[in-house]
mmCIF file of C-alpha atoms in Angstrom:
data_model
loop_
_atom_site.group_PDB
_atom_site.id
_atom_site.type_symbol
_atom_site.label_atom_id
_atom_site.label_comp_id
_atom_site.label_asym_id
_atom_site.label_seq_id
_atom_site.Cartn_x
_atom_site.Cartn_y
_atom_site.Cartn_z
ATOM 1 C CA MET W 1 11.203 -2.164 -4.386
ATOM 2 C CA LYS W 2 9.901 -0.608 -1.221
ATOM 3 C CA HIS W 3 7.602 -2.245 1.289
ATOM 4 C CA TYR W 4 5.503 -0.520 3.940
ATOM 5 C CA LYS W 5 6.022 3.182 4.242
ATOM 6 C CA GLN W 6 7.956 2.751 7.468
ATOM 7 C CA TRP W 7 10.515 0.699 5.522
ATOM 8 C CA LEU W 8 11.207 3.525 3.101
ATOM 9 C CA PHE W 9 14.206 5.758 3.356
ATOM 10 C CA ALA W 10 14.733 9.497 4.185
ATOM 11 C CA ALA W 11 15.465 12.094 7.000
ATOM 12 C CA SER W 12 17.148 15.183 8.440
ATOM 13 C CA LEU W 13 20.075 17.238 7.229
ATOM 14 C CA SER W 14 22.996 19.458 8.072
ATOM 15 C CA ILE W 15 24.749 21.214 5.201
ATOM 16 C CA ILE W 16 28.075 22.988 5.261
ATOM 17 C CA ALA W 17 28.197 26.426 3.685
ATOM 18 C CA GLY W 18 31.070 28.908 3.334
ATOM 19 C CA CYS W 19 30.068 32.397 4.477
ATOM 20 C CA ASN W 20 32.124 35.550 4.044
ATOM 21 C CA SER W 21 32.627 37.724 7.110
ATOM 22 C CA GLY W 22 33.038 41.464 7.088
ATOM 23 C CA SER W 23 36.840 41.104 7.133
ATOM 24 C CA SER W 24 39.159 39.679 4.526
ATOM 25 C CA SER W 25 39.114 36.311 6.302
ATOM 26 C CA SER W 26 36.355 33.708 5.916
ATOM 27 C CA GLU W 27 35.087 30.932 8.078
ATOM 28 C CA THR W 28 32.980 27.825 7.606
ATOM 29 C CA LYS W 29 29.624 27.740 9.329
ATOM 30 C CA THR W 30 27.235 24.848 9.774
ATOM 31 C CA VAL W 31 23.733 25.581 8.510
ATOM 32 C CA THR W 32 20.953 23.222 9.522
ATOM 33 C CA ARG W 33 18.250 22.765 6.951
ATOM 34 C CA VAL W 34 15.002 22.540 8.892
ATOM 35 C CA LYS W 35 12.748 21.396 6.031
ATOM 36 C CA PRO W 36 13.145 19.322 2.885
ATOM 37 C CA ALA W 37 12.688 21.145 -0.402
ATOM 38 C CA ALA W 38 9.450 20.459 -2.274
ATOM 39 C CA ASP W 39 11.258 20.406 -5.600
ATOM 40 C CA TYR W 40 10.906 16.859 -6.919
ATOM 41 C CA ASN W 41 9.670 16.462 -10.495
ATOM 42 C CA PHE W 42 7.131 13.653 -10.911
ATOM 43 C CA THR W 43 7.110 12.606 -14.580
ATOM 44 C CA GLU W 44 5.260 10.342 -16.988
ATOM 45 C CA ASP W 45 8.550 8.678 -17.868
ATOM 46 C CA GLU W 46 9.174 7.767 -14.243
ATOM 47 C CA ILE W 47 5.768 6.209 -13.632
ATOM 48 C CA ALA W 48 6.049 4.272 -16.908
ATOM 49 C CA LYS W 49 9.392 2.855 -15.776
ATOM 50 C CA LEU W 50 8.051 2.012 -12.321
ATOM 51 C CA ILE W 51 5.113 0.132 -13.820
ATOM 52 C CA ASN W 52 7.338 -1.720 -16.268
ATOM 53 C CA ASP W 53 9.669 -2.801 -13.459
ATOM 54 C CA ARG W 54 6.851 -3.948 -11.177
ATOM 55 C CA GLU W 55 4.840 -5.762 -13.843
ATOM 56 C CA THR W 56 7.552 -8.393 -14.183
ATOM 57 C CA TYR W 57 6.420 -9.693 -10.783
ATOM 58 C CA LEU W 58 2.932 -10.411 -12.065
ATOM 59 C CA ASN W 59 4.166 -13.377 -14.110
ATOM 60 C CA SER W 60 6.464 -14.920 -11.507
ATOM 61 C CA ILE W 61 4.182 -17.824 -10.459
ATOM 62 C CA ASP W 62 2.706 -20.762 -12.376
ATOM 63 C CA LEU W 63 0.163 -23.063 -10.748
ATOM 64 C CA SER W 64 -1.239 -26.130 -12.473
ATOM 65 C CA PHE W 65 -4.317 -27.406 -10.646
ATOM 66 C CA ASP W 66 -7.465 -29.329 -11.612
ATOM 67 C CA GLY W 67 -6.652 -29.145 -15.319
ATOM 68 C CA THR W 68 -6.070 -25.390 -15.364
ATOM 69 C CA ILE W 69 -2.889 -23.314 -15.438
ATOM 70 C CA TYR W 70 -2.964 -20.119 -13.401
ATOM 71 C CA HIS W 71 -0.065 -17.871 -14.349
ATOM 72 C CA HIS W 72 -1.022 -14.242 -13.732
ATOM 73 C CA VAL W 73 -0.767 -12.693 -10.267
ATOM 74 C CA LYS W 74 -3.616 -10.246 -9.625
ATOM 75 C CA PHE W 75 -2.998 -9.427 -5.941
ATOM 76 C CA ALA W 76 -0.709 -10.517 -3.120
ATOM 77 C CA HIS W 77 -0.644 -10.084 0.639
ATOM 78 C CA PRO W 78 1.799 -11.056 3.416
ATOM 79 C CA VAL W 79 0.293 -13.038 6.284
ATOM 80 C CA SER W 80 3.517 -13.574 8.245
ATOM 81 C CA ASP W 81 7.219 -14.065 7.593
ATOM 82 C CA ASP W 82 6.523 -17.560 6.233
ATOM 83 C CA LEU W 83 3.055 -17.131 4.718
ATOM 84 C CA MET W 84 1.807 -15.245 1.680
ATOM 85 C CA ILE W 85 -1.521 -15.221 -0.179
ATOM 86 C CA VAL W 86 -1.730 -14.563 -3.914
ATOM 87 C CA LYS W 87 -4.710 -14.340 -6.223
ATOM 88 C CA LEU W 88 -3.892 -16.096 -9.491
ATOM 89 C CA ALA W 89 -5.794 -15.965 -12.778
ATOM 90 C CA ASP W 90 -5.872 -18.161 -15.873
ATOM 91 C CA ASN W 91 -6.135 -17.017 -19.501
ATOM 92 C CA TYR W 92 -9.865 -16.347 -19.043
ATOM 93 C CA ASP W 93 -9.363 -14.312 -15.853
ATOM 94 C CA HIS W 94 -10.837 -17.081 -13.699
ATOM 95 C CA ASP W 95 -9.030 -16.748 -10.396
ATOM 96 C CA ILE W 96 -8.231 -18.674 -7.236
ATOM 97 C CA ASP W 97 -6.452 -17.888 -3.988
ATOM 98 C CA LEU W 98 -3.206 -19.634 -3.155
ATOM 99 C CA MET W 99 -1.575 -19.438 0.255
ATOM 100 C CA ILE W 100 2.118 -20.314 0.026
ATOM 101 C CA ASP W 101 3.907 -21.570 3.121
ATOM 102 C CA PHE W 102 7.689 -21.132 2.904
ATOM 103 C CA SER W 103 8.573 -23.063 6.056
ATOM 104 C CA ASP W 104 10.300 -26.457 5.896
ATOM 105 C CA ASP W 105 7.264 -28.387 7.137
ATOM 106 C CA ALA W 106 4.814 -26.507 4.937
ATOM 107 C CA THR W 107 1.173 -26.886 3.966
ATOM 108 C CA CYS W 108 -0.221 -24.715 1.181
ATOM 109 C CA ILE W 109 -3.890 -23.927 0.525
ATOM 110 C CA ILE W 110 -5.902 -23.475 -2.673
ATOM 111 C CA TYR W 111 -9.208 -21.681 -2.189
ATOM 112 C CA LYS W 112 -12.139 -20.517 -4.262
ATOM 113 C CA LYS W 113 -15.302 -19.612 -2.387
ATOM 114 C CA ASP W 114 -18.012 -22.260 -2.847
ATOM 115 C CA LYS W 115 -15.708 -24.305 -5.118
ATOM 116 C CA TYR W 116 -12.242 -25.164 -3.794
ATOM 117 C CA LYS W 117 -10.861 -25.691 -0.310
ATOM 118 C CA GLU W 118 -7.816 -27.865 -0.951
ATOM 119 C CA VAL W 119 -4.559 -28.278 0.953
ATOM 120 C CA PHE W 120 -1.307 -29.806 -0.265
ATOM 121 C CA ASP W 121 2.117 -30.578 1.130
ATOM 122 C CA CYS W 122 4.533 -27.926 -0.141
ATOM 123 C CA GLY W 123 7.369 -28.709 2.251
ATOM 124 C CA GLU W 124 10.960 -29.694 1.580
ATOM 125 C CA PHE W 125 10.100 -33.274 0.566
ATOM 126 C CA ASN W 126 8.064 -32.100 -2.469
ATOM 127 C CA LYS W 127 10.252 -29.120 -3.344
ATOM 128 C CA SER W 128 13.023 -28.794 -5.932
ATOM 129 C CA ILE W 129 15.072 -25.588 -5.791
ATOM 130 C CA THR W 130 17.468 -24.191 -8.412
ATOM 131 C CA ASP W 131 19.251 -20.847 -8.520
ATOM 132 C CA ASP W 132 16.378 -19.302 -10.459
ATOM 133 C CA SER W 133 13.198 -21.037 -9.380
ATOM 134 C CA THR W 134 11.417 -23.366 -6.992
ATOM 135 C CA PHE W 135 9.270 -26.249 -8.235
ATOM 136 C CA ILE W 136 6.737 -28.081 -6.060
ATOM 137 C CA GLN W 137 4.820 -31.190 -7.117
ATOM 138 C CA SER W 138 2.170 -32.549 -4.799
ATOM 139 C CA THR W 139 -1.377 -33.887 -4.483
ATOM 140 C CA SER W 140 -4.212 -31.920 -2.931
ATOM 141 C CA ILE W 141 -6.547 -33.092 -0.195
ATOM 142 C CA PRO W 142 -9.396 -33.988 -0.107
ATOM 143 C CA HIS W 143 -10.015 -34.276 -3.874
ATOM 144 C CA MET W 144 -6.603 -35.711 -4.836
ATOM 145 C CA ASN W 145 -5.846 -33.238 -7.624
ATOM 146 C CA ASN W 146 -2.337 -33.057 -9.033
ATOM 147 C CA VAL W 147 -0.648 -29.783 -8.120
ATOM 148 C CA MET W 148 2.434 -28.274 -9.769
ATOM 149 C CA LEU W 149 3.663 -24.935 -8.489
ATOM 150 C CA THR W 150 6.637 -22.959 -9.827
ATOM 151 C CA TYR W 151 7.825 -19.545 -8.711
ATOM 152 C CA GLU W 152 10.827 -17.334 -9.417
ATOM 153 C CA ASN W 153 13.056 -17.101 -6.366
ATOM 154 C CA ASP W 154 14.227 -13.531 -6.921
ATOM 155 C CA LYS W 155 10.690 -12.154 -7.245
ATOM 156 C CA ILE W 156 8.537 -14.099 -4.806
ATOM 157 C CA GLU W 157 9.828 -12.254 -1.726
ATOM 158 C CA TYR W 158 8.744 -8.892 -3.104
ATOM 159 C CA LEU W 159 5.418 -9.996 -4.568
ATOM 160 C CA PRO W 160 3.268 -8.548 -1.723
ATOM 161 C CA ALA W 161 4.430 -5.090 -2.835
ATOM 162 C CA ILE W 162 1.792 -5.173 -5.594
ATOM 163 C CA GLY W 163 -0.956 -4.731 -2.981
ATOM 164 C CA SER W 164 -4.210 -6.378 -1.916
ATOM 165 C CA THR W 165 -6.849 -3.645 -2.239
ATOM 166 C CA LEU W 166 -9.737 -4.241 -4.640
ATOM 167 C CA LEU W 167 -11.460 -1.210 -6.192
ATOM 168 C CA THR W 168 -15.143 -1.549 -7.130
ATOM 169 C CA VAL W 169 -17.191 1.054 -9.009
ATOM 170 C CA GLU W 170 -20.736 2.088 -8.103
ATOM 171 C CA TYR W 171 -22.218 4.281 -10.834
ATOM 172 C CA TYR W 172 -24.839 6.945 -10.135
ATOM 173 C CA SER W 173 -26.304 9.641 -12.370
ATOM 174 C CA ASP W 174 -24.397 12.420 -10.629
ATOM 175 C CA GLN W 175 -21.478 10.579 -9.026
ATOM 176 C CA ILE W 176 -19.113 7.663 -9.445
ATOM 177 C CA ASP W 177 -18.167 5.966 -6.175
ATOM 178 C CA ILE W 178 -14.995 3.881 -6.027
ATOM 179 C CA LEU W 179 -15.020 1.578 -2.999
ATOM 180 C CA THR W 180 -12.022 -0.180 -1.505
ATOM 181 C CA SER W 181 -12.127 -3.689 -0.049
ATOM 182 C CA PHE W 182 -9.713 -6.416 1.044
ATOM 183 C CA VAL W 183 -9.482 -8.866 -1.820
ATOM 184 C CA PHE W 184 -8.605 -11.769 0.517
ATOM 185 C CA LYS W 185 -11.359 -11.128 3.054
ATOM 186 C CA ASP W 186 -13.133 -14.414 2.273
ATOM 187 C CA PHE W 187 -9.894 -16.361 2.627
ATOM 188 C CA TYR W 188 -9.100 -14.744 5.972
ATOM 189 C CA ASN W 189 -12.571 -15.450 7.321
ATOM 190 C CA GLU W 190 -12.405 -19.053 6.140
ATOM 191 C CA PHE W 191 -8.948 -19.974 7.418
ATOM 192 C CA LEU W 192 -7.411 -17.309 9.653
ATOM 193 C CA LYS W 193 -10.088 -15.588 11.717
ATOM 194 C CA ASP W 194 -9.519 -17.867 14.722
ATOM 195 C CA SER W 195 -5.752 -17.399 14.736
ATOM 196 C CA GLN W 196 -4.484 -15.703 17.881
ATOM 197 C CA ASP W 197 -2.186 -13.517 15.760
ATOM 198 C CA ILE W 198 -5.039 -12.138 13.621
ATOM 199 C CA THR W 199 -7.017 -9.149 14.919
ATOM 200 C CA ASP W 200 -10.489 -8.080 13.811
ATOM 201 C CA ARG W 201 -8.908 -5.305 11.755
ATOM 202 C CA ASP W 202 -6.557 -7.804 10.101
ATOM 203 C CA LEU W 203 -9.599 -9.614 8.709
ATOM 204 C CA ASN W 204 -10.373 -6.543 6.618
ATOM 205 C CA ARG W 205 -6.982 -4.823 6.295
ATOM 206 C CA SER W 206 -5.473 -4.416 2.833
ATOM 207 C CA SER W 207 -2.381 -2.789 1.356
ATOM 208 C CA LEU W 208 -1.722 -0.441 -1.557
ATOM 209 C CA GLY W 209 0.669 -0.923 -4.460
ATOM 210 C CA LEU W 210 0.947 -1.411 -8.206
ATOM 211 C CA THR W 211 -2.478 -3.046 -8.477
ATOM 212 C CA THR W 212 -4.124 -0.018 -6.840
ATOM 213 C CA TYR W 213 -2.591 2.274 -9.435
ATOM 214 C CA GLN W 214 -3.554 -0.030 -12.308
ATOM 215 C CA GLN W 215 -7.165 -0.408 -11.185
ATOM 216 C CA LEU W 216 -7.652 3.309 -10.633
ATOM 217 C CA SER W 217 -6.063 4.102 -13.985
ATOM 218 C CA ASN W 218 -8.501 1.731 -15.720
ATOM 219 C CA ILE W 219 -11.447 3.298 -13.881
ATOM 220 C CA VAL W 220 -10.376 6.802 -14.894
ATOM 221 C CA GLU W 221 -10.004 5.673 -18.503
ATOM 222 C CA ASP W 222 -13.413 3.957 -18.511
ATOM 223 C CA TYR W 223 -15.293 6.890 -16.981
ATOM 224 C CA TYR W 224 -13.301 9.864 -18.248
ATOM 225 C CA GLY W 225 -15.515 12.529 -19.773
ATOM 226 C CA TYR W 226 -18.751 11.397 -18.130
ATOM 227 C CA GLY W 227 -18.767 14.569 -16.052
ATOM 228 C CA GLN W 228 -19.728 13.024 -12.720
ATOM 229 C CA THR W 229 -17.900 13.640 -9.482
ATOM 230 C CA MET W 230 -15.594 10.736 -8.602
ATOM 231 C CA LEU W 231 -15.456 9.769 -4.922
ATOM 232 C CA LEU W 232 -12.858 7.317 -3.614
ATOM 233 C CA LYS W 233 -14.327 5.697 -0.495
ATOM 234 C CA PHE W 234 -11.964 3.880 1.858
ATOM 235 C CA ASP W 235 -14.466 1.273 3.014
ATOM 236 C CA ASN W 236 -12.053 -1.125 4.711
ATOM 237 C CA HIS W 237 -8.884 -0.753 6.768
ATOM 238 C CA ILE W 238 -6.012 0.427 4.573
ATOM 239 C CA GLY W 239 -2.896 -0.649 6.445
ATOM 240 C CA GLY W 240 -0.417 1.256 4.300
ATOM 241 C CA SER W 241 1.485 1.306 1.054
ATOM 242 C CA MET W 242 3.747 -1.543 0.029
ATOM 243 C CA ASP W 243 5.359 0.656 -2.641
ATOM 244 C CA ASP W 244 5.531 4.368 -1.883
ATOM 245 C CA ASP W 245 6.990 5.278 -5.279
ATOM 246 C CA ILE W 246 3.889 3.910 -7.006
ATOM 247 C CA ASN W 247 1.570 5.137 -4.253
ATOM 248 C CA MET W 248 2.519 8.775 -4.759
ATOM 249 C CA TYR W 249 1.600 8.490 -8.432
ATOM 250 C CA THR W 250 -1.735 6.962 -7.421
ATOM 251 C CA GLY W 251 -2.297 10.018 -5.248
ATOM 252 C CA LEU W 252 -1.345 12.341 -8.088
ATOM 253 C CA MET W 253 -3.893 10.575 -10.298
ATOM 254 C CA ILE W 254 -6.570 11.185 -7.664
ATOM 255 C CA ARG W 255 -5.747 14.886 -7.482
ATOM 256 C CA ASN W 256 -5.276 15.397 -11.231
ATOM 257 C CA ASN W 257 -8.747 13.939 -11.825
ATOM 258 C CA HIS W 258 -10.322 16.147 -9.135
ATOM 259 C CA MET W 259 -11.551 13.212 -7.073
ATOM 260 C CA LEU W 260 -12.929 13.473 -3.567
ATOM 261 C CA THR W 261 -11.817 11.056 -0.861
ATOM 262 C CA MET W 262 -13.774 9.675 2.064
ATOM 263 C CA VAL W 263 -13.059 7.346 4.967
ATOM 264 C CA THR W 264 -16.349 5.560 5.628
ATOM 265 C CA ARG W 265 -17.533 4.356 9.019
ATOM 266 C CA ASN W 266 -16.370 0.864 7.992
ATOM 267 C CA GLY W 267 -12.890 1.973 7.042
ATOM 268 C CA SER W 268 -9.661 3.584 8.123
ATOM 269 C CA VAL W 269 -6.467 4.840 6.524
ATOM 270 C CA PHE W 270 -2.964 4.543 7.905
ATOM 271 C CA SER W 271 0.482 5.483 6.609
ATOM 272 C CA GLY W 272 0.332 5.283 2.791
ATOM 273 C CA GLY W 273 -3.456 5.070 3.041
ATOM 274 C CA THR W 274 -3.477 8.499 4.665
ATOM 275 C CA ASP W 275 -1.237 9.710 1.833
ATOM 276 C CA LEU W 276 -3.989 8.775 -0.637
ATOM 277 C CA PHE W 277 -6.660 10.324 1.569
ATOM 278 C CA THR W 278 -4.833 13.674 1.384
ATOM 279 C CA ALA W 279 -5.044 13.538 -2.423
ATOM 280 C CA GLY W 280 -8.781 14.234 -2.466
ATOM 281 C CA GLU W 281 -9.811 17.777 -3.343
ATOM 282 C CA GLU W 282 -12.220 17.382 -0.443
ATOM 283 C CA ARG W 283 -11.527 14.879 2.324
ATOM 284 C CA ILE W 284 -14.442 13.551 4.356
ATOM 285 C CA LEU W 285 -14.386 11.412 7.501
ATOM 286 C CA GLU W 286 -17.508 9.422 8.350
ATOM 287 C CA LEU W 287 -16.976 8.602 12.006
ATOM 288 C CA ALA W 288 -17.277 4.981 13.092
ATOM 289 C CA GLN W 289 -18.625 6.086 16.479
ATOM 290 C CA PRO W 290 -20.440 9.192 17.787
ATOM 291 C CA VAL W 291 -17.389 10.808 19.394
ATOM 292 C CA THR W 292 -16.083 14.352 19.662
ATOM 293 C CA ASN W 293 -12.389 13.426 19.588
ATOM 294 C CA ILE W 294 -11.778 11.831 16.202
ATOM 295 C CA GLU W 295 -8.609 10.024 17.283
ATOM 296 C CA LEU W 296 -10.751 7.691 19.390
ATOM 297 C CA THR W 297 -12.130 5.968 16.282
ATOM 298 C CA LYS W 298 -8.621 5.280 14.931
ATOM 299 C CA GLN W 299 -9.566 6.064 11.351
ATOM 300 C CA VAL W 300 -6.829 8.424 10.118
ATOM 301 C CA GLY W 301 -3.344 7.360 11.183
ATOM 302 C CA VAL W 302 0.253 8.425 10.579
ATOM 303 C CA HIS W 303 3.779 7.504 11.626
ATOM 304 C CA SER W 304 7.391 7.949 10.566
ATOM 305 C CA TRP W 305 9.383 5.548 8.425
ATOM 306 C CA ALA W 306 12.762 3.845 8.573
ATOM 307 C CA GLU W 307 15.182 1.963 6.378
ATOM 308 C CA ASP W 308 17.182 -0.870 7.880
ATOM 309 C CA ASP W 309 18.493 0.500 11.192
ATOM 310 C CA LYS W 310 18.152 4.198 10.315
ATOM 311 C CA THR W 311 15.128 6.305 11.196
ATOM 312 C CA ALA W 312 13.748 8.874 8.779
ATOM 313 C CA LYS W 313 15.271 11.843 10.582
ATOM 314 C CA GLU W 314 18.719 10.259 10.500
ATOM 315 C CA PHE W 315 18.737 10.877 6.752
ATOM 316 C CA PRO W 316 19.516 14.385 5.488
ATOM 317 C CA PHE W 317 16.548 16.407 4.277
ATOM 318 C CA THR W 318 18.288 16.585 0.896
ATOM 319 C CA ASP W 319 17.705 12.845 0.544
ATOM 320 C CA LEU W 320 15.540 11.994 -2.442
ATOM 321 C CA SER W 321 12.873 10.281 -0.359
ATOM 322 C CA HIS W 322 12.355 13.395 1.777
ATOM 323 C CA ARG W 323 12.122 15.596 -1.305
ATOM 324 C CA LYS W 324 9.591 13.279 -2.955
ATOM 325 C CA GLN W 325 7.381 13.201 0.117
ATOM 326 C CA ALA W 326 7.685 16.954 0.683
ATOM 327 C CA THR W 327 6.737 17.646 -2.935
ATOM 328 C CA TYR W 328 3.818 15.233 -2.790
ATOM 329 C CA PHE W 329 2.297 16.757 0.334
ATOM 330 C CA ALA W 330 2.888 20.293 -0.928
ATOM 331 C CA LYS W 331 0.789 19.390 -3.969
ATOM 332 C CA MET W 332 -1.957 17.947 -1.765
ATOM 333 C CA LEU W 333 -2.055 20.355 1.188
ATOM 334 C CA GLY W 334 -0.513 23.508 -0.254
ATOM 335 C CA ASN W 335 1.694 25.601 2.003
ATOM 336 C CA LYS W 336 0.877 23.310 4.941
ATOM 337 C CA GLY W 337 2.020 20.183 3.129
ATOM 338 C CA VAL W 338 5.700 20.113 4.064
ATOM 339 C CA ASP W 339 4.876 20.858 7.695
ATOM 340 C CA PHE W 340 2.353 18.015 7.643
ATOM 341 C CA TYR W 341 5.043 15.666 6.353
ATOM 342 C CA LEU W 342 7.418 16.739 9.134
ATOM 343 C CA TYR W 343 4.605 16.215 11.635
ATOM 344 C CA THR W 344 4.245 12.598 10.477
ATOM 345 C CA LEU W 345 7.960 12.025 11.115
ATOM 346 C CA ASP W 346 7.543 13.131 14.730
ATOM 347 C CA SER W 347 4.111 11.578 15.303
ATOM 348 C CA ALA W 348 5.215 7.998 16.020
ATOM 349 C CA PRO W 349 8.183 5.748 15.217
ATOM 350 C CA ALA W 350 8.102 3.571 12.121
ATOM 351 C CA SER W 351 6.932 0.623 14.206
ATOM 352 C CA GLY W 352 4.255 2.698 15.948
ATOM 353 C CA GLU W 353 1.056 4.511 15.101
ATOM 354 C CA HIS W 354 -0.573 7.851 15.845
ATOM 355 C CA TRP W 355 -4.198 8.719 15.165
ATOM 356 C CA VAL W 356 -4.861 12.265 13.993
ATOM 357 C CA THR W 357 -6.649 14.576 16.441
ATOM 358 C CA ASN W 358 -9.098 17.390 15.717
ATOM 359 C CA ASP W 359 -6.473 20.047 16.428
ATOM 360 C CA GLU W 360 -3.873 18.360 14.223
ATOM 361 C CA SER W 361 -6.341 17.999 11.368
ATOM 362 C CA ALA W 362 -7.295 21.674 11.647
ATOM 363 C CA LYS W 363 -3.664 22.788 11.836
ATOM 364 C CA TYR W 364 -2.732 21.113 8.565
ATOM 365 C CA GLY W 365 -6.087 21.343 6.769
ATOM 366 C CA LEU W 366 -6.266 17.567 6.544
ATOM 367 C CA ILE W 367 -9.948 16.666 7.002
ATOM 368 C CA SER W 368 -12.447 18.886 5.182
ATOM 369 C CA GLY W 369 -15.372 17.670 7.261
ATOM 370 C CA SER W 370 -16.451 14.859 9.568
ATOM 371 C CA TYR W 371 -19.803 13.509 10.700
ATOM 372 C CA TYR W 372 -21.488 10.518 12.293
ATOM 373 C CA GLU W 373 -24.526 8.909 10.726
#
């Protein structure tokens, strides 16, 4: 499973071809392929397999707390190397937030706005680990509830790949708006907003993944045939995709259903978020500030990607990841799509960021229109 887009794999290529000369002799020449081929075939079988593989992660945690068993993971988000937040639901879809601390001297948190704000010791003393799973038994403070937490060791590390972006529908007579938000915003504001490692954007920054695809698919199914325009509004900071394989299919769903996309004045898109923005048949930017140079608002961002210690352009352009991305952007931006993808590879390193300028947007046909209101 892939994490942020910069952790994906791909890159640049040299191929060896035999070329006949005008004489009876032949020689080998090196031909450098300057662009990846936009020839990947996205299929229903592939997305079905991807979903089936990822859905196994949604049942990898059991939490028994206050007389209720929560066993279905709805969203997940990484806070740091040792901290993760998950939203768990019971059989009636009642949910709570659980922050899991994986450090030796760990304290975990159970939170439900206006109902629960409990902490419990989840460190080594209360933890039993087998090859397959980890079991924690503890007591919460301040209300002294028994807590039993079990998670599968081989799945917990990858759980944040399902994403943390909530989609909410606003229905109008002539249009259906789909708004993004950070599903753990309340938790962050309650417990993490004063942390020196958390920025203002972090308080409202979510990720994309399996859950984004599932929510959008349900919305399309619920509203298919109503005839209204569907507008996907990025109304918070989308930090990127945790699973690019799934994310490209989310983008294809946006395009196949003729949706429009919009970055609102409250939001921004970066990395895999920008990938989804390109999927709109029209792509609108509502500026956060009254500026002429759109890069100053930092609302549409791109960068390259890397896998392990290799950068994207250290992979041959024949690599499957390059071909997938090239095909995706060719579908979204037409004959400028592959060039746009190559531009992202040169825009900033995987660990960096670049905010699209007016000239760059015009060159690749990225933003259909922008305004400040």
